[in-house]
Coordinates of C-alpha atoms in Angstrom, one line a residue:
X2 CA 0.1 0.3 0.1
X3 CA 0.4 3.8 -0.6
X4 CA 1.2 5.3 2.2
X5 CA 3.7 7.7 1.5
X6 CA 3.2 11.4 -0.8
X7 CA 4.0 12.0 -4.7
X8 CA 4.6 9.4 -7.6
X9 CA 3.4 5.4 -6.3
X10 CA 6.6 4.1 -7.4
X11 CA 10.6 5.0 -6.6
X12 CA 14.3 3.6 -6.1
X13 CA 16.6 4.5 -3.2
X14 CA 19.2 3.2 -2.5
X15 CA 18.9 0.7 -5.5
X16 CA 14.8 -0.8 -4.0
X17 CA 12.7 -0.2 -6.3
X18 CA 9.7 0.5 -4.2
X19 CA 5.8 -0.3 -5.8
X20 CA 2.5 1.3 -4.0
X21 CA -0.1 -0.4 -5.6
X22 CA -3.0 0.4 -4.2
X23 CA -3.7 4.0 -1.6
X24 CA -3.3 3.6 1.9
X25 CA -6.9 2.9 4.0
X26 CA -7.4 2.9 7.3
X27 CA -5.5 0.4 9.8
X28 CA -9.1 0.5 12.4
X29 CA -12.8 -0.2 12.6
X30 CA -14.6 1.3 14.9
X31 CA -14.0 -1.5 17.7
X32 CA -9.9 -1.2 16.8
X33 CA -9.0 -4.6 15.4
X34 CA -7.2 -4.1 12.2
X35 CA -9.5 -4.1 9.9
X36 CA -10.2 -6.4 6.9
X37 CA -11.3 -3.8 4.6
X38 CA -7.7 -3.0 4.2
X39 CA -6.2 -6.8 3.4
X40 CA -9.1 -7.1 1.0
X41 CA -8.0 -4.1 -0.7
X42 CA -4.7 -4.7 -1.4
X43 CA -4.9 -8.3 -2.4
X44 CA -7.3 -7.4 -4.7
X45 CA -4.6 -4.0 -6.4
X46 CA -1.9 -7.3 -6.5
X47 CA -3.3 -8.4 -9.0
X48 CA -2.8 -6.0 -11.9
X49 CA 0.6 -5.3 -10.6
X50 CA 1.7 -8.9 -11.2
X51 CA -0.2 -9.9 -14.6
X52 CA 2.5 -6.5 -14.8
X53 CA 5.2 -8.1 -14.0
X54 CA 7.9 -11.0 -13.9
X55 CA 9.2 -11.1 -10.8
X56 CA 12.0 -14.1 -9.8
X57 CA 10.8 -14.4 -6.9
X58 CA 8.3 -13.4 -4.1
X59 CA 8.8 -12.8 0.2
X60 CA 5.6 -11.2 1.4
X61 CA 5.2 -10.3 4.7
X62 CA 2.9 -13.1 6.9
X63 CA 0.2 -10.1 8.6
X64 CA -2.0 -9.3 7.2
X65 CA -2.5 -13.1 5.4
X66 CA -5.1 -12.5 2.4
X67 CA -2.4 -10.7 0.0
X68 CA -0.7 -14.7 0.7
X69 CA -3.4 -16.3 -1.4
X70 CA -2.8 -13.9 -4.7
X71 CA 1.1 -14.5 -4.3
X72 CA 0.4 -18.1 -4.2
X73 CA -1.1 -18.1 -7.8
X74 CA 1.3 -15.6 -8.5
X75 CA 3.7 -17.7 -7.8
X76 CA 2.0 -21.2 -9.6
X77 CA 1.3 -19.1 -12.9
X78 CA 4.3 -17.6 -13.6
X79 CA 5.9 -20.9 -11.5
X80 CA 8.1 -18.8 -9.1
X81 CA 8.9 -19.7 -5.4
X82 CA 7.6 -18.4 -2.2
X83 CA 8.7 -17.3 0.8
X84 CA 7.5 -15.5 4.1
X85 CA 8.6 -13.2 6.4
X86 CA 7.4 -14.4 10.3
X87 CA 7.4 -11.2 12.6
X88 CA 5.2 -13.6 15.0
X89 CA 3.0 -16.2 15.9
X90 CA -0.6 -15.7 17.2
X91 CA -2.4 -19.5 17.6
X92 CA -4.7 -19.5 20.7
X93 CA -4.0 -15.1 20.7
X94 CA -7.2 -15.1 18.6
X95 CA -9.6 -15.9 21.1
X96 CA -8.7 -12.5 22.4
X97 CA -8.2 -10.2 19.7
X98 CA -12.1 -11.8 17.8
X99 CA -13.7 -13.6 20.3
X100 CA -15.3 -17.8 21.6
X101 CA -17.6 -17.0 17.7
X102 CA -14.6 -15.7 15.5
X103 CA -11.3 -16.5 16.6
X104 CA -12.0 -20.3 15.2
X105 CA -11.4 -17.7 11.5
X106 CA -8.1 -16.4 12.8
X107 CA -7.0 -19.5 13.8
X108 CA -7.6 -22.0 10.0
X109 CA -6.0 -18.3 7.8
X110 CA -3.1 -18.5 9.8
X111 CA -3.2 -22.1 9.5
X112 CA -3.7 -22.0 5.0
X113 CA -0.9 -18.9 5.0
X114 CA 1.8 -21.2 6.7
X115 CA 1.7 -24.0 3.9
X116 CA 1.8 -21.0 1.2
X117 CA 5.4 -20.8 1.3
X118 CA 8.4 -23.0 0.1
X119 CA 10.3 -21.5 3.2
X120 CA 10.0 -19.0 6.6
X121 CA 11.9 -17.2 7.3
X122 CA 11.2 -16.6 10.8
X123 CA 12.9 -12.8 12.8
X124 CA 13.7 -15.7 15.6
X125 CA 14.2 -18.1 17.3
X126 CA 10.5 -17.5 19.4
X127 CA 8.5 -17.0 16.2
X128 CA 10.9 -20.5 14.7
X129 CA 9.1 -22.3 18.3
X130 CA 5.1 -21.3 17.7
X131 CA 5.9 -21.6 14.4
X132 CA 6.4 -25.7 15.3
X133 CA 4.4 -25.7 17.6
X134 CA 1.6 -24.5 16.9
X135 CA 1.6 -24.0 13.2
X136 CA 3.1 -27.8 12.4
X137 CA 6.0 -26.9 10.3
X138 CA 8.5 -28.6 9.1
X139 CA 12.0 -26.8 11.7
X140 CA 14.0 -28.1 7.7
X141 CA 11.2 -25.1 5.8
X142 CA 11.9 -22.1 9.0
X143 CA 15.8 -20.6 8.2
X144 CA 16.7 -17.9 11.3
X145 CA 16.9 -14.5 10.2
X146 CA 17.2 -12.0 13.0
X147 CA 16.6 -8.5 11.6
X148 CA 19.0 -5.6 12.1
X149 CA 18.6 -2.4 12.7
X150 CA 19.6 -0.3 9.5
X151 CA 20.8 3.8 11.6
X152 CA 23.2 6.9 11.8
X153 CA 23.0 7.9 14.8
X154 CA 26.1 10.0 14.4
X155 CA 23.9 13.8 12.5
X156 CA 21.4 12.6 15.7
X157 CA 20.7 15.2 18.3
X158 CA 19.0 14.6 21.6
X159 CA 16.5 16.4 21.6
X160 CA 15.5 19.3 23.5
X161 CA 12.6 18.3 24.9
X162 CA 14.0 15.7 27.7
X163 CA 11.7 13.8 29.3
X164 CA 12.8 11.2 32.2
X165 CA 10.8 7.4 30.5
X166 CA 9.8 6.9 27.2
X167 CA 8.2 4.3 25.2
X168 CA 7.1 4.3 21.5
X169 CA 4.8 1.8 19.4
X170 CA 1.3 1.7 17.8
X171 CA -0.8 2.5 20.9
X172 CA -2.7 -1.0 20.7
X173 CA -3.9 -3.4 23.2
X174 CA -0.7 -5.3 23.5
X175 CA 1.1 -2.8 23.8
X176 CA 0.0 -2.1 27.5
X177 CA 0.9 1.3 27.8
X178 CA -1.6 1.1 30.2
X179 CA 0.4 -0.4 32.0
X180 CA 2.9 2.9 32.0
X181 CA 0.2 5.1 32.6
X182 CA -0.5 3.0 36.4
X183 CA 2.8 3.3 37.4
X184 CA 3.4 6.6 36.3
X185 CA 1.3 7.5 40.0
X186 CA 3.8 5.5 41.7
X187 CA 6.2 7.1 40.8
X188 CA 8.4 10.5 41.6
X189 CA 5.9 13.8 41.7
X190 CA 8.5 15.3 39.0
X191 CA 8.8 12.3 36.6
X192 CA 8.1 13.4 32.7
X193 CA 6.5 10.7 30.6
X194 CA 6.5 10.6 26.9
X195 CA 4.7 8.5 24.5
X196 CA 5.1 8.5 20.5
X197 CA 3.1 6.6 18.1
X198 CA -1.1 6.5 17.2
X199 CA -3.4 4.4 17.0
X200 CA -6.9 2.9 18.4
X201 CA -6.7 3.0 22.2
X202 CA -5.0 6.5 22.1
X203 CA -9.2 8.0 23.6
X204 CA -8.5 5.7 26.0
X205 CA -4.9 5.7 26.8
X206 CA -5.5 10.0 27.5
X207 CA -8.7 8.8 29.6
X208 CA -6.5 7.5 31.9
X209 CA -4.0 9.9 32.2
X210 CA -7.1 12.6 32.9
X211 CA -8.6 10.2 35.4
X212 CA -4.9 10.1 37.2
X213 CA -4.3 13.4 36.9
X214 CA -1.7 13.0 35.5
X215 CA -2.2 14.9 32.3
X216 CA 1.2 17.6 33.3
X217 CA 3.9 15.0 33.4
X218 CA 2.5 12.2 29.9
X219 CA 2.9 14.1 26.3
X220 CA 1.0 12.5 23.6
X221 CA 3.5 13.1 20.9
X222 CA 1.5 11.3 18.5
X223 CA 2.5 9.5 15.5
X224 CA 6.4 10.8 13.7
X225 CA 6.6 11.2 10.4
X226 CA 10.5 11.6 10.4
X227 CA 12.2 8.7 12.5
X228 CA 15.5 10.7 13.3
X229 CA 12.8 12.9 15.2
X230 CA 12.3 9.2 17.6
X231 CA 16.0 8.5 18.1
X232 CA 16.5 11.8 18.9
X233 CA 14.4 11.5 21.6
X234 CA 15.5 8.1 23.1
X235 CA 18.8 10.5 23.1
X236 CA 18.0 12.8 26.0
X237 CA 15.7 10.2 27.4
X238 CA 17.0 8.5 31.0
X239 CA 14.6 5.0 30.9
X240 CA 12.3 3.4 27.2
X241 CA 9.5 2.1 28.4
X242 CA 8.8 -1.2 26.5
X243 CA 5.8 -3.0 28.7
X244 CA 5.0 -4.8 25.5
X245 CA 2.1 -8.3 26.2
X246 CA 3.4 -9.4 22.1
X247 CA 6.4 -9.1 20.1
X248 CA 7.6 -11.0 17.8
X249 CA 11.2 -9.5 18.2
X250 CA 11.5 -5.8 19.4
X251 CA 13.0 -2.9 17.1
X252 CA 12.3 -0.8 19.4
X253 CA 13.6 -2.2 22.0
X254 CA 17.7 -2.0 20.4
X255 CA 16.9 0.9 19.5
X256 CA 16.9 2.2 22.6
X257 CA 19.9 0.5 23.6
X258 CA 21.8 2.1 20.7
X259 CA 20.6 5.3 21.6
X260 CA 22.3 4.2 24.7
X261 CA 18.6 3.8 26.3
X262 CA 18.3 1.1 29.4
X263 CA 14.6 -0.6 29.0
X264 CA 12.4 -1.9 31.0
X265 CA 10.5 -4.8 29.5
X266 CA 7.4 -7.0 30.7
X267 CA 8.2 -10.9 31.2
X268 CA 5.8 -12.3 28.9
X269 CA 4.6 -16.0 27.0
X270 CA 4.4 -13.8 24.1
X271 CA 6.7 -11.0 24.3
X272 CA 10.1 -12.3 22.7
X273 CA 11.9 -8.9 23.1
X274 CA 12.6 -10.1 27.4
X275 CA 15.4 -12.1 25.2
X276 CA 16.7 -9.1 24.2
X277 CA 16.9 -8.1 27.2
X278 CA 20.5 -9.4 29.7
X279 CA 18.6 -8.2 33.2
X280 CA 20.9 -5.4 35.2
X281 CA 23.2 -5.0 31.5
X282 CA 21.0 -2.7 29.5
X283 CA 17.0 -2.6 31.0
X284 CA 15.0 -4.7 33.0
X285 CA 12.6 -7.6 32.8
X286 CA 9.5 -6.0 35.6
X287 CA 6.3 -8.6 35.7
X288 CA 3.7 -6.9 34.0
X289 CA 1.6 -5.5 37.4
X290 CA 2.0 -1.9 38.5
X291 CA 4.6 -2.2 41.6
X292 CA 6.7 -4.6 39.7
X293 CA 7.4 -2.3 36.5
X294 CA 7.5 1.6 40.0
X295 CA 9.8 -0.9 40.9
X296 CA 12.0 -0.7 38.2
X297 CA 11.5 2.1 37.3
X298 CA 12.4 3.9 40.2
X299 CA 15.4 2.1 41.1
X300 CA 16.8 2.7 38.4
X301 CA 16.9 6.1 38.2
X302 CA 17.5 6.6 41.6
X303 CA 20.8 5.3 40.2
X304 CA 22.8 7.4 37.6
X305 CA 26.0 6.1 37.6
X306 CA 24.0 2.4 37.2
X307 CA 21.9 4.5 34.5
X308 CA 25.8 5.5 32.6
X309 CA 26.7 2.1 32.3
X310 CA 23.9 0.2 31.9
X311 CA 24.0 2.6 28.3
X312 CA 28.5 1.9 27.4
X313 CA 26.5 -2.0 27.9
X314 CA 23.6 -0.8 25.4
X315 CA 25.4 0.1 23.3
X316 CA 27.7 -2.7 23.3
X317 CA 25.1 -5.1 23.1
X318 CA 23.3 -2.8 19.6
X319 CA 26.6 -3.2 18.3
X320 CA 26.9 -7.0 18.4
X321 CA 23.3 -7.2 17.4
X322 CA 24.5 -5.6 14.5
X323 CA 27.7 -7.7 13.7
X324 CA 25.0 -10.1 12.3
X325 CA 24.9 -11.4 9.1
X326 CA 21.5 -11.2 8.4
X327 CA 21.2 -9.1 5.2
X328 CA 24.4 -11.9 3.9
X329 CA 22.1 -15.0 4.6
X330 CA 18.9 -13.3 2.8
X331 CA 20.9 -12.2 -0.4
X332 CA 22.5 -16.2 -0.1
X333 CA 18.4 -17.9 0.3
X334 CA 17.5 -15.6 -2.6
X335 CA 20.0 -16.1 -6.0
X336 CA 19.1 -20.4 -4.2
X337 CA 15.3 -20.5 -4.3
X338 CA 15.6 -18.3 -7.7
X339 CA 17.7 -19.9 -8.7
X340 CA 15.3 -23.2 -8.5
X341 CA 11.3 -24.6 -9.9
X342 CA 8.8 -25.3 -8.1
X343 CA 8.0 -27.6 -10.4
X344 CA 11.2 -30.7 -10.9
X345 CA 13.5 -30.0 -8.7
X346 CA 14.0 -30.3 -4.9
X347 CA 17.0 -28.4 -3.0
X348 CA 19.5 -30.9 -0.8

């Protein structure tokens, strides 16, 4: 979908971008992702594919439906199909769609996982879930951890300084409500900025008003320039990421790159906790207000520890950046681009 202004197609860093249709509102009034968005995108893929011939397709697993169009194209053109999988929902569909519709989500997810010739998982957790929850063979999955291509040398700390920072979509799973409630237990001089937009924004603002925290918590909205996000990270003391469901946790690595210790929530569906070494580059807390409040207070009162952790954060970020993700993906693409879907088994 075309999320940018200007031409529908452009080239940047030797990558060709094609906006096959205009973007739609991602969320319904009930705060769930709109299926119309997925249907519109899927239908607009058809004329685009009819006019173009690709060596292979690497598709995102979400929002599922476009992958069925991609599969038809790959079968018709006899091209290989890869899906990059970010997170497995499984029975979390029950919480999202309710007792009557959740089975539809499960069936679509299980159907999508059968489409590709290879799945690229973004983390060990995602691979484990693909195998245990969706029955994918281990040999069909390769783990390629995302890297964060950012250049911080030209980015200055924001003149607007906050003690705490959150950045992400304002949806239920991000658990921002926990951070707002924890603010009530903190020193009244502690300030917090929330970057992002989403269907929970109105509810969260109302919660801030209920707890009379308007002068301490500021909603900065969606920042179109990502350098601005990094600038706020550079000027903050702690990054609070209470998300309950993450396939990886890119925001955690970005915060670490800026020397910002991170506090995450321990949860079965939260892969971002695997990016945190407790007391080294952040803390892992329980999913309750008291636990989060105590971790925040402890770190805010330990300036020397924060400085030490800031150095650790940058080292850990560098370690992740040294991974061979790009080379790994290139090898996968080359291997699959050379083979046809019929009459040739990979060895």
